[in-house]
Structures are given as C-alpha cells and as structure tokens.
C-alpha cells in the first residue's frame, strides 16, 4: 500500500509527460541539425503518436557530436526517451532488457527521469527481470535525489 502512495505521484509528475513545448518561432532560431531542435521535434512527433519519427530525431541526437554546453543533457534525455519507445515497442522493436540497460546508461549521463523508468520496469510483471525490491530501490533513489 505504501509503495502505491509513492509510485502514483511519480507517474503523474513525470517530466517526460510535461516536457516543455517548443513553438515554431523557437525552432526557426535553431539550426535544423541542432541537438535542441532535434529533441523538440522528437517530442512533437511523440505527442502526435508518430513514434518512429520521434525515435529518428532522438537517435540522431544520441549519435551527434556535442557542439554546445548542455548537449550532454540532451543526449541523456534523448537516450532515456527513445529507450521508453524501445521498452514499450512504440515505433521500434520492443526489447525490454536493452531498454533497462540503456536507461542505466542514461542515469550515468545525468538523466533523472530514467530512474523512474527503471523503477517501473522492475515492477512490471511483463519484464523478465521483475524484482520489486530493485524497483523500490530505484524509486527511493528518485526520492533521495529530489530532496
């Protein structure tokens, strides 16, 4: 019961769910190949359920060279968000084991949201490595970092 009380707010307060919108005017200020531009175009594609296009934008970022300070954060967020597609099988081949491994890489890259995704995966009965103790540990890590 207590775990549910902790889990439900994280699902609704997910930064992925409330990602900042990017207006067309903002996109015209950026180069098309700019990592930030690609990230927001991927987000727009995701919101419109065009998952394969979202994955293409985010994969571009993962492979792109870093040009500006802050690009590392966009790379980590892109890895985490494209990994969400991989876990769910949205627009890309579903591979839950690969997804959890990639989320762990995203955590090392500084993506906070990936921790919540890993916690969910370990609580998911459809994940072959389902482990509620590990799930709780990842959820606790979210709480410890936010404090």
JSON list of C-alpha atoms in Angstrom, two decimals:
[
{"chain": "A", "resi": 1, "resn": "UNK", "atom": "CA", "xyz": [0.00, 0.00, 0.00]},
{"chain": "A", "resi": 2, "resn": "UNK", "atom": "CA", "xyz": [2.75, 2.49, 0.94]},
{"chain": "A", "resi": 3, "resn": "UNK", "atom": "CA", "xyz": [4.59, 1.78, -2.31]},
{"chain": "A", "resi": 4, "resn": "UNK", "atom": "CA", "xyz": [1.47, 2.78, -4.27]},
{"chain": "A", "resi": 5, "resn": "UNK", "atom": "CA", "xyz": [1.34, 6.08, -2.40]},
{"chain": "A", "resi": 6, "resn": "UNK", "atom": "CA", "xyz": [4.90, 6.80, -3.55]},
{"chain": "A", "resi": 7, "resn": "UNK", "atom": "CA", "xyz": [4.55, 5.48, -7.09]},
{"chain": "A", "resi": 8, "resn": "UNK", "atom": "CA", "xyz": [1.38, 7.22, -8.23]},
{"chain": "A", "resi": 9, "resn": "UNK", "atom": "CA", "xyz": [2.68, 10.82, -7.83]},
{"chain": "A", "resi": 10, "resn": "UNK", "atom": "CA", "xyz": [5.81, 9.99, -9.84]},
{"chain": "A", "resi": 11, "resn": "UNK", "atom": "CA", "xyz": [3.73, 8.70, -12.72]},
{"chain": "A", "resi": 12, "resn": "UNK", "atom": "CA", "xyz": [1.74, 11.91, -12.91]},
{"chain": "A", "resi": 13, "resn": "UNK", "atom": "CA", "xyz": [4.65, 14.25, -12.21]},
{"chain": "A", "resi": 14, "resn": "UNK", "atom": "CA", "xyz": [6.88, 12.73, -14.85]},
{"chain": "A", "resi": 15, "resn": "UNK", "atom": "CA", "xyz": [8.97, 15.36, -16.60]},
{"chain": "A", "resi": 16, "resn": "UNK", "atom": "CA", "xyz": [8.50, 13.34, -19.77]},
{"chain": "A", "resi": 17, "resn": "UNK", "atom": "CA", "xyz": [4.73, 13.85, -19.59]},
{"chain": "A", "resi": 18, "resn": "UNK", "atom": "CA", "xyz": [5.12, 17.58, -19.07]},
{"chain": "A", "resi": 19, "resn": "UNK", "atom": "CA", "xyz": [8.04, 18.23, -21.42]},
{"chain": "A", "resi": 20, "resn": "UNK", "atom": "CA", "xyz": [8.33, 21.83, -22.46]},
{"chain": "A", "resi": 21, "resn": "UNK", "atom": "CA", "xyz": [6.63, 22.70, -25.72]},
{"chain": "A", "resi": 22, "resn": "UNK", "atom": "CA", "xyz": [8.64, 24.30, -28.48]},
{"chain": "A", "resi": 23, "resn": "UNK", "atom": "CA", "xyz": [6.97, 26.85, -30.73]},
{"chain": "A", "resi": 24, "resn": "UNK", "atom": "CA", "xyz": [7.73, 27.15, -34.44]},
{"chain": "A", "resi": 25, "resn": "UNK", "atom": "CA", "xyz": [9.31, 30.56, -33.74]},
{"chain": "A", "resi": 26, "resn": "UNK", "atom": "CA", "xyz": [11.79, 28.95, -31.37]},
{"chain": "A", "resi": 27, "resn": "UNK", "atom": "CA", "xyz": [12.66, 26.28, -33.90]},
{"chain": "A", "resi": 28, "resn": "UNK", "atom": "CA", "xyz": [13.42, 28.89, -36.56]},
{"chain": "A", "resi": 29, "resn": "UNK", "atom": "CA", "xyz": [16.11, 30.32, -34.29]},
{"chain": "A", "resi": 30, "resn": "UNK", "atom": "CA", "xyz": [17.95, 26.99, -34.21]},
{"chain": "A", "resi": 31, "resn": "UNK", "atom": "CA", "xyz": [19.79, 25.10, -36.93]},
{"chain": "A", "resi": 32, "resn": "UNK", "atom": "CA", "xyz": [17.84, 22.08, -38.14]},
{"chain": "A", "resi": 33, "resn": "UNK", "atom": "CA", "xyz": [20.63, 19.74, -37.03]},
{"chain": "A", "resi": 34, "resn": "UNK", "atom": "CA", "xyz": [20.97, 21.45, -33.65]},
{"chain": "A", "resi": 35, "resn": "UNK", "atom": "CA", "xyz": [20.53, 18.94, -30.84]},
{"chain": "A", "resi": 36, "resn": "UNK", "atom": "CA", "xyz": [17.95, 21.07, -29.03]},
{"chain": "A", "resi": 37, "resn": "UNK", "atom": "CA", "xyz": [15.90, 21.48, -32.22]},
{"chain": "A", "resi": 38, "resn": "UNK", "atom": "CA", "xyz": [16.02, 17.73, -32.88]},
{"chain": "A", "resi": 39, "resn": "UNK", "atom": "CA", "xyz": [14.95, 16.99, -29.30]},
{"chain": "A", "resi": 40, "resn": "UNK", "atom": "CA", "xyz": [11.85, 19.18, -29.53]},
{"chain": "A", "resi": 41, "resn": "UNK", "atom": "CA", "xyz": [10.93, 17.83, -32.97]},
{"chain": "A", "resi": 42, "resn": "UNK", "atom": "CA", "xyz": [11.14, 14.34, -31.48]},
{"chain": "A", "resi": 43, "resn": "UNK", "atom": "CA", "xyz": [8.91, 15.47, -28.63]},
{"chain": "A", "resi": 44, "resn": "UNK", "atom": "CA", "xyz": [6.38, 16.90, -31.10]},
{"chain": "A", "resi": 45, "resn": "UNK", "atom": "CA", "xyz": [6.38, 13.64, -33.07]},
{"chain": "A", "resi": 46, "resn": "UNK", "atom": "CA", "xyz": [5.88, 11.66, -29.84]},
{"chain": "A", "resi": 47, "resn": "UNK", "atom": "CA", "xyz": [2.93, 13.82, -28.81]},
{"chain": "A", "resi": 48, "resn": "UNK", "atom": "CA", "xyz": [1.37, 13.16, -32.20]},
{"chain": "A", "resi": 49, "resn": "UNK", "atom": "CA", "xyz": [1.91, 9.38, -31.85]},
{"chain": "A", "resi": 50, "resn": "UNK", "atom": "CA", "xyz": [4.42, 9.28, -34.73]},
{"chain": "A", "resi": 51, "resn": "UNK", "atom": "CA", "xyz": [6.82, 7.17, -32.71]},
{"chain": "A", "resi": 52, "resn": "UNK", "atom": "CA", "xyz": [9.20, 6.08, -35.46]},
{"chain": "A", "resi": 53, "resn": "UNK", "atom": "CA", "xyz": [9.83, 9.74, -36.35]},
{"chain": "A", "resi": 54, "resn": "UNK", "atom": "CA", "xyz": [10.36, 10.60, -32.68]},
{"chain": "A", "resi": 55, "resn": "UNK", "atom": "CA", "xyz": [12.87, 7.76, -32.43]},
{"chain": "A", "resi": 56, "resn": "UNK", "atom": "CA", "xyz": [14.70, 9.01, -35.53]},
{"chain": "A", "resi": 57, "resn": "UNK", "atom": "CA", "xyz": [15.10, 12.52, -34.04]},
{"chain": "A", "resi": 58, "resn": "UNK", "atom": "CA", "xyz": [16.27, 11.21, -30.67]},
{"chain": "A", "resi": 59, "resn": "UNK", "atom": "CA", "xyz": [18.64, 8.67, -32.22]},
{"chain": "A", "resi": 60, "resn": "UNK", "atom": "CA", "xyz": [20.14, 11.49, -34.29]},
{"chain": "A", "resi": 61, "resn": "UNK", "atom": "CA", "xyz": [20.94, 13.32, -31.04]},
{"chain": "A", "resi": 62, "resn": "UNK", "atom": "CA", "xyz": [22.48, 10.24, -29.45]},
{"chain": "A", "resi": 63, "resn": "UNK", "atom": "CA", "xyz": [24.88, 9.89, -32.40]},
{"chain": "A", "resi": 64, "resn": "UNK", "atom": "CA", "xyz": [25.54, 13.61, -32.98]},
{"chain": "A", "resi": 65, "resn": "UNK", "atom": "CA", "xyz": [28.76, 15.30, -31.85]},
{"chain": "A", "resi": 66, "resn": "UNK", "atom": "CA", "xyz": [28.44, 17.72, -28.93]},
{"chain": "A", "resi": 67, "resn": "UNK", "atom": "CA", "xyz": [28.87, 21.36, -30.00]},
{"chain": "A", "resi": 68, "resn": "UNK", "atom": "CA", "xyz": [27.48, 23.35, -27.07]},
{"chain": "A", "resi": 69, "resn": "UNK", "atom": "CA", "xyz": [27.45, 23.16, -23.31]},
{"chain": "A", "resi": 70, "resn": "UNK", "atom": "CA", "xyz": [24.32, 21.33, -22.24]},
{"chain": "A", "resi": 71, "resn": "UNK", "atom": "CA", "xyz": [24.34, 18.99, -25.23]},
{"chain": "A", "resi": 72, "resn": "UNK", "atom": "CA", "xyz": [25.26, 16.13, -22.88]},
{"chain": "A", "resi": 73, "resn": "UNK", "atom": "CA", "xyz": [21.94, 16.62, -21.05]},
{"chain": "A", "resi": 74, "resn": "UNK", "atom": "CA", "xyz": [20.01, 16.48, -24.32]},
{"chain": "A", "resi": 75, "resn": "UNK", "atom": "CA", "xyz": [21.90, 13.31, -25.25]},
{"chain": "A", "resi": 76, "resn": "UNK", "atom": "CA", "xyz": [20.99, 11.67, -21.92]},
{"chain": "A", "resi": 77, "resn": "UNK", "atom": "CA", "xyz": [17.34, 12.77, -22.20]},
{"chain": "A", "resi": 78, "resn": "UNK", "atom": "CA", "xyz": [17.21, 11.51, -25.79]},
{"chain": "A", "resi": 79, "resn": "UNK", "atom": "CA", "xyz": [18.62, 8.14, -24.76]},
{"chain": "A", "resi": 80, "resn": "UNK", "atom": "CA", "xyz": [16.04, 7.90, -21.99]},
{"chain": "A", "resi": 81, "resn": "UNK", "atom": "CA", "xyz": [13.09, 8.89, -24.16]},
{"chain": "A", "resi": 82, "resn": "UNK", "atom": "CA", "xyz": [13.97, 6.69, -27.14]},
{"chain": "A", "resi": 83, "resn": "UNK", "atom": "CA", "xyz": [14.51, 3.90, -24.62]},
{"chain": "A", "resi": 84, "resn": "UNK", "atom": "CA", "xyz": [10.93, 4.40, -23.43]},
{"chain": "A", "resi": 85, "resn": "UNK", "atom": "CA", "xyz": [9.85, 3.66, -27.00]},
{"chain": "A", "resi": 86, "resn": "UNK", "atom": "CA", "xyz": [12.06, 0.55, -27.01]},
{"chain": "A", "resi": 87, "resn": "UNK", "atom": "CA", "xyz": [10.60, -0.70, -23.72]},
{"chain": "A", "resi": 88, "resn": "UNK", "atom": "CA", "xyz": [7.03, -0.21, -24.94]},
{"chain": "A", "resi": 89, "resn": "UNK", "atom": "CA", "xyz": [7.65, -1.25, -28.56]},
{"chain": "A", "resi": 90, "resn": "UNK", "atom": "CA", "xyz": [6.35, 2.04, -29.93]},
{"chain": "A", "resi": 91, "resn": "UNK", "atom": "CA", "xyz": [7.69, 2.72, -33.42]},
{"chain": "A", "resi": 92, "resn": "UNK", "atom": "CA", "xyz": [10.72, 0.50, -32.79]},
{"chain": "A", "resi": 93, "resn": "UNK", "atom": "CA", "xyz": [11.29, -3.15, -31.97]},
{"chain": "A", "resi": 94, "resn": "UNK", "atom": "CA", "xyz": [10.39, -3.93, -28.36]},
{"chain": "A", "resi": 95, "resn": "UNK", "atom": "CA", "xyz": [13.35, -5.03, -26.23]},
{"chain": "A", "resi": 96, "resn": "UNK", "atom": "CA", "xyz": [12.83, -4.58, -22.51]},
{"chain": "A", "resi": 97, "resn": "UNK", "atom": "CA", "xyz": [16.26, -5.88, -21.44]},
{"chain": "A", "resi": 98, "resn": "UNK", "atom": "CA", "xyz": [18.02, -3.46, -23.79]},
{"chain": "A", "resi": 99, "resn": "UNK", "atom": "CA", "xyz": [15.75, -0.69, -22.57]},
{"chain": "A", "resi": 100, "resn": "UNK", "atom": "CA", "xyz": [16.66, -1.17, -18.91]},
{"chain": "A", "resi": 101, "resn": "UNK", "atom": "CA", "xyz": [20.37, -1.30, -19.78]},
{"chain": "A", "resi": 102, "resn": "UNK", "atom": "CA", "xyz": [20.04, 1.91, -21.81]},
{"chain": "A", "resi": 103, "resn": "UNK", "atom": "CA", "xyz": [18.16, 3.65, -19.00]},
{"chain": "A", "resi": 104, "resn": "UNK", "atom": "CA", "xyz": [21.05, 2.80, -16.69]},
{"chain": "A", "resi": 105, "resn": "UNK", "atom": "CA", "xyz": [23.39, 4.49, -19.20]},
{"chain": "A", "resi": 106, "resn": "UNK", "atom": "CA", "xyz": [21.06, 7.50, -19.26]},
{"chain": "A", "resi": 107, "resn": "UNK", "atom": "CA", "xyz": [21.21, 7.67, -15.44]},
{"chain": "A", "resi": 108, "resn": "UNK", "atom": "CA", "xyz": [25.01, 7.74, -15.65]},
{"chain": "A", "resi": 109, "resn": "UNK", "atom": "CA", "xyz": [24.66, 10.54, -18.21]},
{"chain": "A", "resi": 110, "resn": "UNK", "atom": "CA", "xyz": [22.64, 12.58, -15.73]},
{"chain": "A", "resi": 111, "resn": "UNK", "atom": "CA", "xyz": [19.06, 11.89, -16.81]},
{"chain": "A", "resi": 112, "resn": "UNK", "atom": "CA", "xyz": [16.87, 11.90, -13.71]},
{"chain": "A", "resi": 113, "resn": "UNK", "atom": "CA", "xyz": [13.74, 10.58, -15.43]},
{"chain": "A", "resi": 114, "resn": "UNK", "atom": "CA", "xyz": [15.46, 7.31, -16.38]},
{"chain": "A", "resi": 115, "resn": "UNK", "atom": "CA", "xyz": [15.49, 6.33, -12.68]},
{"chain": "A", "resi": 116, "resn": "UNK", "atom": "CA", "xyz": [11.70, 6.37, -12.59]},
{"chain": "A", "resi": 117, "resn": "UNK", "atom": "CA", "xyz": [11.50, 4.32, -15.77]},
{"chain": "A", "resi": 118, "resn": "UNK", "atom": "CA", "xyz": [13.89, 1.70, -14.35]},
{"chain": "A", "resi": 119, "resn": "UNK", "atom": "CA", "xyz": [11.83, 1.53, -11.15]},
{"chain": "A", "resi": 120, "resn": "UNK", "atom": "CA", "xyz": [8.70, 0.95, -13.20]},
{"chain": "A", "resi": 121, "resn": "UNK", "atom": "CA", "xyz": [10.39, -1.73, -15.31]},
{"chain": "A", "resi": 122, "resn": "UNK", "atom": "CA", "xyz": [11.44, -3.72, -12.26]},
{"chain": "A", "resi": 123, "resn": "UNK", "atom": "CA", "xyz": [7.83, -3.60, -11.01]},
{"chain": "A", "resi": 124, "resn": "UNK", "atom": "CA", "xyz": [6.43, -4.63, -14.40]},
{"chain": "A", "resi": 125, "resn": "UNK", "atom": "CA", "xyz": [5.22, -8.24, -14.50]},
{"chain": "A", "resi": 126, "resn": "UNK", "atom": "CA", "xyz": [5.97, -8.28, -18.24]},
{"chain": "A", "resi": 127, "resn": "UNK", "atom": "CA", "xyz": [9.68, -7.62, -17.64]},
{"chain": "A", "resi": 128, "resn": "UNK", "atom": "CA", "xyz": [11.69, -10.85, -17.36]},
{"chain": "A", "resi": 129, "resn": "UNK", "atom": "CA", "xyz": [13.88, -9.42, -14.57]},
{"chain": "A", "resi": 130, "resn": "UNK", "atom": "CA", "xyz": [10.86, -8.29, -12.50]},
{"chain": "A", "resi": 131, "resn": "UNK", "atom": "CA", "xyz": [12.08, -7.58, -8.96]},
{"chain": "A", "resi": 132, "resn": "UNK", "atom": "CA", "xyz": [10.03, -5.47, -6.55]},
{"chain": "A", "resi": 133, "resn": "UNK", "atom": "CA", "xyz": [12.96, -4.92, -4.19]},
{"chain": "A", "resi": 134, "resn": "UNK", "atom": "CA", "xyz": [15.04, -3.41, -7.01]},
{"chain": "A", "resi": 135, "resn": "UNK", "atom": "CA", "xyz": [12.00, -1.41, -8.09]},
{"chain": "A", "resi": 136, "resn": "UNK", "atom": "CA", "xyz": [11.64, 0.05, -4.61]},
{"chain": "A", "resi": 137, "resn": "UNK", "atom": "CA", "xyz": [15.36, 0.84, -4.53]},
{"chain": "A", "resi": 138, "resn": "UNK", "atom": "CA", "xyz": [15.13, 2.81, -7.78]},
{"chain": "A", "resi": 139, "resn": "UNK", "atom": "CA", "xyz": [12.03, 4.68, -6.55]},
{"chain": "A", "resi": 140, "resn": "UNK", "atom": "CA", "xyz": [13.88, 5.51, -3.33]},
{"chain": "A", "resi": 141, "resn": "UNK", "atom": "CA", "xyz": [16.79, 6.86, -5.38]},
{"chain": "A", "resi": 142, "resn": "UNK", "atom": "CA", "xyz": [14.33, 9.24, -7.03]},
{"chain": "A", "resi": 143, "resn": "UNK", "atom": "CA", "xyz": [13.20, 10.49, -3.63]},
{"chain": "A", "resi": 144, "resn": "UNK", "atom": "CA", "xyz": [16.74, 10.86, -2.31]},
{"chain": "A", "resi": 145, "resn": "UNK", "atom": "CA", "xyz": [17.88, 12.91, -5.27]},
{"chain": "A", "resi": 146, "resn": "UNK", "atom": "CA", "xyz": [14.84, 15.20, -5.33]},
{"chain": "A", "resi": 147, "resn": "UNK", "atom": "CA", "xyz": [15.25, 16.09, -1.64]}
]
